[in-house]
mmCIF file of C-alpha atoms in Angstrom:
data_model
loop_
_atom_site.group_PDB
_atom_site.id
_atom_site.type_symbol
_atom_site.label_atom_id
_atom_site.label_comp_id
_atom_site.label_asym_id
_atom_site.label_seq_id
_atom_site.Cartn_x
_atom_site.Cartn_y
_atom_site.Cartn_z
ATOM 1 C CA MET A 1 -50.083 -46.496 17.608
ATOM 2 C CA LYS A 2 -46.804 -44.903 16.581
ATOM 3 C CA SER A 3 -46.041 -41.274 17.364
ATOM 4 C CA PRO A 4 -44.852 -39.067 14.477
ATOM 5 C CA ARG A 5 -41.601 -38.760 16.422
ATOM 6 C CA ASP A 6 -40.956 -42.498 16.136
ATOM 7 C CA ASN A 7 -39.727 -42.006 12.565
ATOM 8 C CA TRP A 8 -37.825 -39.433 10.553
ATOM 9 C CA PRO A 9 -39.942 -37.203 8.279
ATOM 10 C CA GLU A 10 -37.810 -38.038 5.220
ATOM 11 C CA PRO A 11 -35.535 -40.892 4.106
ATOM 12 C CA ILE A 12 -32.183 -40.717 5.872
ATOM 13 C CA VAL A 13 -29.111 -40.142 3.706
ATOM 14 C CA ARG A 14 -25.718 -40.713 5.310
ATOM 15 C CA VAL A 15 -23.421 -37.757 4.746
ATOM 16 C CA GLN A 16 -20.459 -40.122 4.616
ATOM 17 C CA SER A 17 -22.104 -41.934 1.688
ATOM 18 C CA LEU A 18 -22.567 -38.630 -0.145
ATOM 19 C CA SER A 19 -18.936 -37.743 0.452
ATOM 20 C CA ASP A 20 -17.659 -41.156 -0.637
ATOM 21 C CA SER A 21 -19.759 -41.038 -3.820
ATOM 22 C CA GLY A 22 -17.483 -38.382 -5.282
ATOM 23 C CA ILE A 23 -20.125 -35.693 -5.787
ATOM 24 C CA SER A 24 -18.811 -32.242 -6.712
ATOM 25 C CA THR A 25 -21.949 -30.327 -5.650
ATOM 26 C CA ILE A 26 -23.722 -30.807 -2.328
ATOM 27 C CA PRO A 27 -27.509 -31.341 -2.287
ATOM 28 C CA THR A 28 -29.518 -28.181 -1.659
ATOM 29 C CA LYS A 29 -30.805 -29.460 1.690
ATOM 30 C CA TYR A 30 -27.283 -28.940 3.097
ATOM 31 C CA VAL A 31 -26.783 -25.422 1.713
ATOM 32 C CA LYS A 32 -27.010 -22.862 4.503
ATOM 33 C CA PRO A 33 -28.556 -19.397 4.063
ATOM 34 C CA LEU A 34 -25.997 -16.730 3.127
ATOM 35 C CA ASN A 35 -25.861 -15.250 6.643
ATOM 36 C CA GLU A 36 -25.117 -18.674 8.176
ATOM 37 C CA ARG A 37 -22.329 -19.811 5.876
ATOM 38 C CA PRO A 38 -18.744 -19.980 7.140
ATOM 39 C CA SER A 39 -16.573 -16.964 6.495
ATOM 40 C CA LEU A 40 -12.873 -16.993 7.345
ATOM 41 C CA SER A 41 -12.848 -13.197 7.499
ATOM 42 C CA LYS A 42 -14.942 -13.378 10.675
ATOM 43 C CA PHE A 43 -12.512 -15.610 12.581
ATOM 44 C CA SER A 44 -10.158 -14.406 15.306
ATOM 45 C CA ASP A 45 -6.680 -15.631 16.291
ATOM 46 C CA VAL A 46 -7.584 -15.427 19.997
ATOM 47 C CA ASN A 47 -7.891 -18.776 21.822
ATOM 48 C CA ILE A 48 -10.044 -19.910 24.735
ATOM 49 C CA PRO A 49 -8.324 -20.105 28.163
ATOM 50 C CA THR A 50 -6.232 -23.170 29.010
ATOM 51 C CA ILE A 51 -6.454 -24.414 32.610
ATOM 52 C CA ASP A 52 -3.901 -26.695 34.278
ATOM 53 C CA LEU A 53 -5.981 -28.680 36.741
ATOM 54 C CA GLU A 54 -2.849 -29.409 38.778
ATOM 55 C CA GLY A 55 -2.015 -25.709 38.980
ATOM 56 C CA SER A 56 -2.251 -23.815 42.262
ATOM 57 C CA SER A 57 -4.595 -21.140 40.872
ATOM 58 C CA ASN A 58 -6.916 -23.351 38.840
ATOM 59 C CA CYS A 59 -10.047 -22.426 40.845
ATOM 60 C CA GLU A 60 -9.602 -18.724 40.148
ATOM 61 C CA GLU A 61 -8.759 -19.346 36.496
ATOM 62 C CA ILE A 62 -11.817 -21.566 36.016
ATOM 63 C CA SER A 63 -14.028 -18.969 37.681
ATOM 64 C CA GLU A 64 -12.768 -16.261 35.339
ATOM 65 C CA ALA A 65 -13.107 -18.502 32.270
ATOM 66 C CA CYS A 66 -16.707 -19.410 33.196
ATOM 67 C CA ARG A 67 -17.689 -15.764 33.685
ATOM 68 C CA ASP A 68 -15.885 -14.349 30.676
ATOM 69 C CA TRP A 69 -16.075 -17.182 28.158
ATOM 70 C CA GLY A 70 -18.247 -20.123 29.139
ATOM 71 C CA PHE A 71 -15.519 -22.193 27.470
ATOM 72 C CA PHE A 72 -12.059 -23.360 28.485
ATOM 73 C CA GLN A 73 -9.734 -26.265 27.850
ATOM 74 C CA VAL A 74 -8.166 -28.381 30.576
ATOM 75 C CA VAL A 75 -4.782 -30.113 30.705
ATOM 76 C CA ASN A 76 -3.497 -32.406 33.473
ATOM 77 C CA HIS A 77 -7.101 -33.464 34.081
ATOM 78 C CA GLY A 78 -6.331 -36.996 35.241
ATOM 79 C CA VAL A 79 -7.774 -38.933 32.296
ATOM 80 C CA PRO A 80 -4.973 -41.095 30.828
ATOM 81 C CA ARG A 81 -3.696 -39.879 27.471
ATOM 82 C CA GLU A 82 -3.605 -43.438 26.144
ATOM 83 C CA LEU A 83 -7.300 -43.834 26.937
ATOM 84 C CA MET A 84 -8.150 -40.605 25.109
ATOM 85 C CA ASP A 85 -6.239 -41.842 22.047
ATOM 86 C CA GLU A 86 -7.995 -45.223 22.211
ATOM 87 C CA ALA A 87 -11.420 -43.546 22.411
ATOM 88 C CA ARG A 88 -10.702 -41.502 19.307
ATOM 89 C CA GLN A 89 -9.362 -44.543 17.476
ATOM 90 C CA VAL A 90 -12.265 -46.931 18.159
ATOM 91 C CA TRP A 91 -14.787 -44.398 16.888
ATOM 92 C CA ARG A 92 -12.666 -43.647 13.845
ATOM 93 C CA GLU A 93 -12.712 -47.391 13.134
ATOM 94 C CA PHE A 94 -16.465 -47.574 13.671
ATOM 95 C CA PHE A 95 -17.223 -44.832 11.161
ATOM 96 C CA HIS A 96 -15.059 -46.631 8.603
ATOM 97 C CA GLN A 97 -16.981 -49.904 8.997
ATOM 98 C CA PRO A 98 -19.109 -51.008 6.011
ATOM 99 C CA MET A 99 -22.353 -49.059 5.778
ATOM 100 C CA ASP A 100 -24.552 -52.091 6.476
ATOM 101 C CA VAL A 101 -22.784 -52.575 9.830
ATOM 102 C CA LYS A 102 -23.441 -48.963 10.812
ATOM 103 C CA GLN A 103 -27.000 -49.008 9.484
ATOM 104 C CA SER A 104 -27.867 -51.797 11.915
ATOM 105 C CA TYR A 105 -27.530 -49.162 14.664
ATOM 106 C CA GLY A 106 -29.610 -46.526 12.838
ATOM 107 C CA ASN A 107 -31.494 -44.296 15.263
ATOM 108 C CA THR A 108 -34.942 -42.718 15.413
ATOM 109 C CA PRO A 109 -36.060 -39.336 16.809
ATOM 110 C CA LYS A 110 -37.699 -41.135 19.732
ATOM 111 C CA THR A 111 -34.432 -41.347 21.743
ATOM 112 C CA TYR A 112 -31.734 -40.463 19.162
ATOM 113 C CA GLU A 113 -29.659 -43.375 20.473
ATOM 114 C CA GLY A 114 -27.505 -44.948 17.801
ATOM 115 C CA TYR A 115 -26.167 -43.951 14.396
ATOM 116 C CA GLY A 116 -27.688 -40.755 13.059
ATOM 117 C CA SER A 117 -27.426 -38.116 10.369
ATOM 118 C CA ARG A 118 -29.926 -35.466 11.384
ATOM 119 C CA LEU A 119 -31.518 -33.805 14.412
ATOM 120 C CA GLY A 120 -35.122 -32.647 14.619
ATOM 121 C CA VAL A 121 -38.173 -33.792 12.704
ATOM 122 C CA GLU A 122 -39.003 -30.711 10.664
ATOM 123 C CA LYS A 123 -39.696 -31.759 7.086
ATOM 124 C CA GLY A 124 -37.575 -29.870 4.565
ATOM 125 C CA ALA A 125 -35.119 -28.587 7.197
ATOM 126 C CA ILE A 126 -31.617 -27.492 6.177
ATOM 127 C CA LEU A 127 -29.289 -30.200 7.461
ATOM 128 C CA ASP A 128 -25.726 -30.245 8.784
ATOM 129 C CA TRP A 129 -22.877 -31.918 6.923
ATOM 130 C CA SER A 130 -22.154 -34.617 9.510
ATOM 131 C CA ASP A 131 -23.083 -38.033 10.844
ATOM 132 C CA TYR A 132 -23.009 -38.927 14.535
ATOM 133 C CA TYR A 133 -23.458 -41.620 17.164
ATOM 134 C CA PHE A 134 -25.395 -40.947 20.355
ATOM 135 C CA LEU A 135 -25.729 -43.127 23.455
ATOM 136 C CA HIS A 136 -26.618 -42.953 27.127
ATOM 137 C CA TYR A 137 -24.148 -43.706 29.914
ATOM 138 C CA LEU A 138 -25.853 -42.486 33.096
ATOM 139 C CA PRO A 139 -28.120 -43.049 34.922
ATOM 140 C CA GLY A 140 -27.428 -46.749 34.626
ATOM 141 C CA TYR A 141 -31.006 -47.755 33.867
ATOM 142 C CA LEU A 142 -30.839 -45.830 30.575
ATOM 143 C CA LYS A 143 -27.642 -47.522 29.410
ATOM 144 C CA ASP A 144 -28.269 -50.268 26.863
ATOM 145 C CA HIS A 145 -25.140 -52.020 25.624
ATOM 146 C CA ASN A 146 -27.130 -53.483 22.732
ATOM 147 C CA LYS A 147 -27.155 -49.979 21.280
ATOM 148 C CA TRP A 148 -23.378 -49.635 21.652
ATOM 149 C CA PRO A 149 -21.449 -50.774 18.559
ATOM 150 C CA ALA A 150 -20.111 -54.324 18.777
ATOM 151 C CA LEU A 151 -17.356 -53.457 16.277
ATOM 152 C CA PRO A 152 -14.558 -52.713 16.629
ATOM 153 C CA LEU A 153 -14.342 -55.396 19.302
ATOM 154 C CA SER A 154 -12.617 -53.129 21.829
ATOM 155 C CA LEU A 155 -15.127 -50.264 21.565
ATOM 156 C CA ARG A 156 -17.452 -51.171 24.427
ATOM 157 C CA LYS A 157 -14.625 -51.863 26.864
ATOM 158 C CA VAL A 158 -12.728 -48.705 25.911
ATOM 159 C CA MET A 159 -15.818 -46.520 26.107
ATOM 160 C CA GLU A 160 -16.899 -47.915 29.477
ATOM 161 C CA GLU A 161 -13.552 -46.932 30.972
ATOM 162 C CA TYR A 162 -13.375 -43.647 29.093
ATOM 163 C CA SER A 163 -16.901 -42.669 30.175
ATOM 164 C CA LYS A 164 -16.164 -43.506 33.811
ATOM 165 C CA GLN A 165 -13.003 -41.397 33.763
ATOM 166 C CA VAL A 166 -14.679 -38.433 32.072
ATOM 167 C CA VAL A 167 -17.619 -38.512 34.508
ATOM 168 C CA ASN A 168 -15.122 -38.444 37.398
ATOM 169 C CA PHE A 169 -13.376 -35.481 35.773
ATOM 170 C CA GLY A 170 -16.726 -33.736 35.389
ATOM 171 C CA GLY A 171 -17.438 -34.335 39.067
ATOM 172 C CA ARG A 172 -14.184 -32.595 39.995
ATOM 173 C CA LEU A 173 -15.196 -29.616 37.884
ATOM 174 C CA MET A 174 -18.659 -29.484 39.486
ATOM 175 C CA LYS A 175 -17.031 -29.272 42.920
ATOM 176 C CA ILE A 176 -14.827 -26.406 41.756
ATOM 177 C CA PHE A 177 -17.832 -24.601 40.256
ATOM 178 C CA SER A 178 -19.705 -24.935 43.576
ATOM 179 C CA LYS A 179 -16.758 -23.674 45.620
ATOM 180 C CA ASN A 180 -16.313 -20.734 43.241
ATOM 181 C CA LEU A 181 -19.935 -19.807 43.932
ATOM 182 C CA GLY A 182 -19.292 -19.845 47.678
ATOM 183 C CA LEU A 183 -21.311 -23.047 48.130
ATOM 184 C CA LYS A 184 -20.605 -26.464 49.582
ATOM 185 C CA GLU A 185 -18.791 -28.512 46.971
ATOM 186 C CA ASP A 186 -21.652 -30.973 46.436
ATOM 187 C CA VAL A 187 -24.402 -28.404 45.768
ATOM 188 C CA LEU A 188 -24.225 -28.362 41.961
ATOM 189 C CA GLN A 189 -23.792 -32.123 41.704
ATOM 190 C CA ASN A 190 -26.900 -32.580 43.858
ATOM 191 C CA ALA A 191 -28.810 -30.058 41.754
ATOM 192 C CA PHE A 192 -28.189 -32.323 38.768
ATOM 193 C CA GLY A 193 -29.286 -35.526 40.478
ATOM 194 C CA GLY A 194 -26.446 -36.410 42.840
ATOM 195 C CA GLU A 195 -25.599 -40.087 42.339
ATOM 196 C CA ASP A 196 -28.232 -40.271 39.569
ATOM 197 C CA ILE A 197 -26.628 -37.560 37.448
ATOM 198 C CA GLY A 198 -27.147 -37.932 33.716
ATOM 199 C CA ALA A 199 -24.327 -38.428 31.221
ATOM 200 C CA CYS A 200 -24.490 -39.187 27.518
ATOM 201 C CA LEU A 201 -22.037 -39.425 24.669
ATOM 202 C CA ARG A 202 -22.228 -37.985 21.182
ATOM 203 C CA VAL A 203 -19.524 -38.679 18.618
ATOM 204 C CA ASN A 204 -19.575 -36.429 15.546
ATOM 205 C CA PHE A 205 -18.131 -37.510 12.203
ATOM 206 C CA TYR A 206 -17.447 -34.851 9.576
ATOM 207 C CA PRO A 207 -16.849 -36.346 6.091
ATOM 208 C CA LYS A 208 -14.962 -34.393 3.459
ATOM 209 C CA CYS A 209 -17.159 -31.819 1.763
ATOM 210 C CA PRO A 210 -16.776 -30.685 -1.882
ATOM 211 C CA GLN A 211 -18.236 -27.225 -1.098
ATOM 212 C CA PRO A 212 -17.270 -26.386 2.497
ATOM 213 C CA ASP A 213 -18.034 -22.714 1.930
ATOM 214 C CA LEU A 214 -21.761 -23.488 1.589
ATOM 215 C CA THR A 215 -22.468 -25.626 4.641
ATOM 216 C CA LEU A 216 -21.513 -26.391 8.242
ATOM 217 C CA GLY A 217 -20.655 -29.583 10.084
ATOM 218 C CA LEU A 218 -22.731 -28.374 13.021
ATOM 219 C CA SER A 219 -24.966 -25.302 13.072
ATOM 220 C CA PRO A 220 -24.468 -22.546 15.689
ATOM 221 C CA HIS A 221 -26.064 -23.542 18.992
ATOM 222 C CA SER A 222 -25.763 -23.513 22.759
ATOM 223 C CA ASP A 223 -25.550 -26.838 24.582
ATOM 224 C CA PRO A 224 -28.778 -27.548 26.490
ATOM 225 C CA GLY A 225 -27.242 -29.763 29.207
ATOM 226 C CA GLY A 226 -25.236 -28.849 32.269
ATOM 227 C CA MET A 227 -21.752 -29.184 30.849
ATOM 228 C CA THR A 228 -20.120 -30.578 27.713
ATOM 229 C CA ILE A 229 -16.684 -32.174 27.903
ATOM 230 C CA LEU A 230 -15.334 -32.387 24.376
ATOM 231 C CA LEU A 231 -12.484 -34.589 23.181
ATOM 232 C CA PRO A 232 -11.306 -32.907 19.966
ATOM 233 C CA ASP A 233 -9.932 -34.768 16.976
ATOM 234 C CA HIS A 234 -6.643 -33.179 15.987
ATOM 235 C CA HIS A 235 -7.161 -34.480 12.437
ATOM 236 C CA VAL A 236 -10.303 -32.323 12.066
ATOM 237 C CA ALA A 237 -9.945 -28.789 13.364
ATOM 238 C CA GLY A 238 -12.951 -26.527 13.193
ATOM 239 C CA LEU A 239 -14.643 -25.990 16.562
ATOM 240 C CA GLN A 240 -15.550 -22.323 16.860
ATOM 241 C CA VAL A 241 -16.965 -20.386 19.791
ATOM 242 C CA ARG A 242 -18.477 -16.940 19.960
ATOM 243 C CA ARG A 243 -17.736 -14.560 22.794
ATOM 244 C CA ASN A 244 -20.028 -11.642 23.650
ATOM 245 C CA ASN A 245 -21.796 -11.963 20.275
ATOM 246 C CA ALA A 246 -18.600 -10.811 18.568
ATOM 247 C CA HIS A 247 -16.379 -12.683 16.115
ATOM 248 C CA TRP A 248 -16.143 -16.453 15.898
ATOM 249 C CA ILE A 249 -13.001 -17.830 17.508
ATOM 250 C CA THR A 250 -11.458 -21.023 16.163
ATOM 251 C CA VAL A 251 -10.355 -23.173 19.097
ATOM 252 C CA LYS A 252 -6.775 -24.423 18.969
ATOM 253 C CA PRO A 253 -6.744 -27.510 21.204
ATOM 254 C CA ALA A 254 -3.742 -28.184 23.418
ATOM 255 C CA SER A 255 -2.320 -31.699 23.252
ATOM 256 C CA HIS A 256 -4.570 -34.185 25.089
ATOM 257 C CA ALA A 257 -6.743 -31.409 26.494
ATOM 258 C CA PHE A 258 -10.481 -31.571 27.070
ATOM 259 C CA ILE A 259 -12.580 -28.613 25.956
ATOM 260 C CA VAL A 260 -15.263 -27.700 28.499
ATOM 261 C CA ASN A 261 -18.447 -25.843 27.582
ATOM 262 C CA ILE A 262 -20.739 -24.476 30.275
ATOM 263 C CA GLY A 263 -24.229 -25.511 29.173
ATOM 264 C CA ASP A 264 -27.579 -23.794 29.471
ATOM 265 C CA GLN A 265 -28.625 -25.676 32.611
ATOM 266 C CA ILE A 266 -25.593 -24.658 34.660
ATOM 267 C CA GLN A 267 -25.988 -21.083 33.447
ATOM 268 C CA VAL A 268 -29.622 -21.039 34.575
ATOM 269 C CA ASN A 269 -29.030 -22.896 37.844
ATOM 270 C CA THR A 270 -26.124 -20.707 38.934
ATOM 271 C CA SER A 271 -28.126 -17.543 38.336
ATOM 272 C CA TYR A 272 -30.152 -18.476 41.436
ATOM 273 C CA PHE A 273 -27.159 -18.909 43.784
#
């Protein structure tokens, strides 16, 4: 017997298809309430801290950024620039594949793995103006290459190497977080499973919108995991963060930087140390 969460509550419409159709008015299910719509007057010119991981004072700078912001961007992180560019490119190519190719990877709310266009199963919910692809990387028993796109041909190989490099980078950050808390460097990593730590990948695609003042690519939220390491697309600016419940700040990514977001689980776990 199927659970209600095995299927979406309504037929799935790909936002990219809506955008490509040439519509001039977005469907009402994407129109946000007035108090949730974007407003440029609320944005600030301030930027999140930039940390040079090869710098002599990076531990102190990361500690301050975690306490004061919960966000920072990292340069000289050790992940090859060419690999970052390749990761962006293979996903750009995937999202420009014919729709029937992408539909073959369509996901369900049971695991969310695959090609998706909504989160949650509430019928009649206001949706975000974006499509995405979600997959598991770690622990290894959750990884299923059959759910990774076969096209473009280089995607699986590129993303295996990219994921390995980013997980290693995340491990370096976890050690710094632990040391900044006055703990042994492996404490946080162990709190999240040690060698069985979880890691997943979500790629967001934001098609052109005819009424960008009425909707959002991604609604305001906090990340529920331990840490998010974001590779921004310099072709699509728009990530905003909110500090101390004040104005929204539009992040200006440094070249080949990763943006790091301290998630809910690290915030909760570190409150006990």
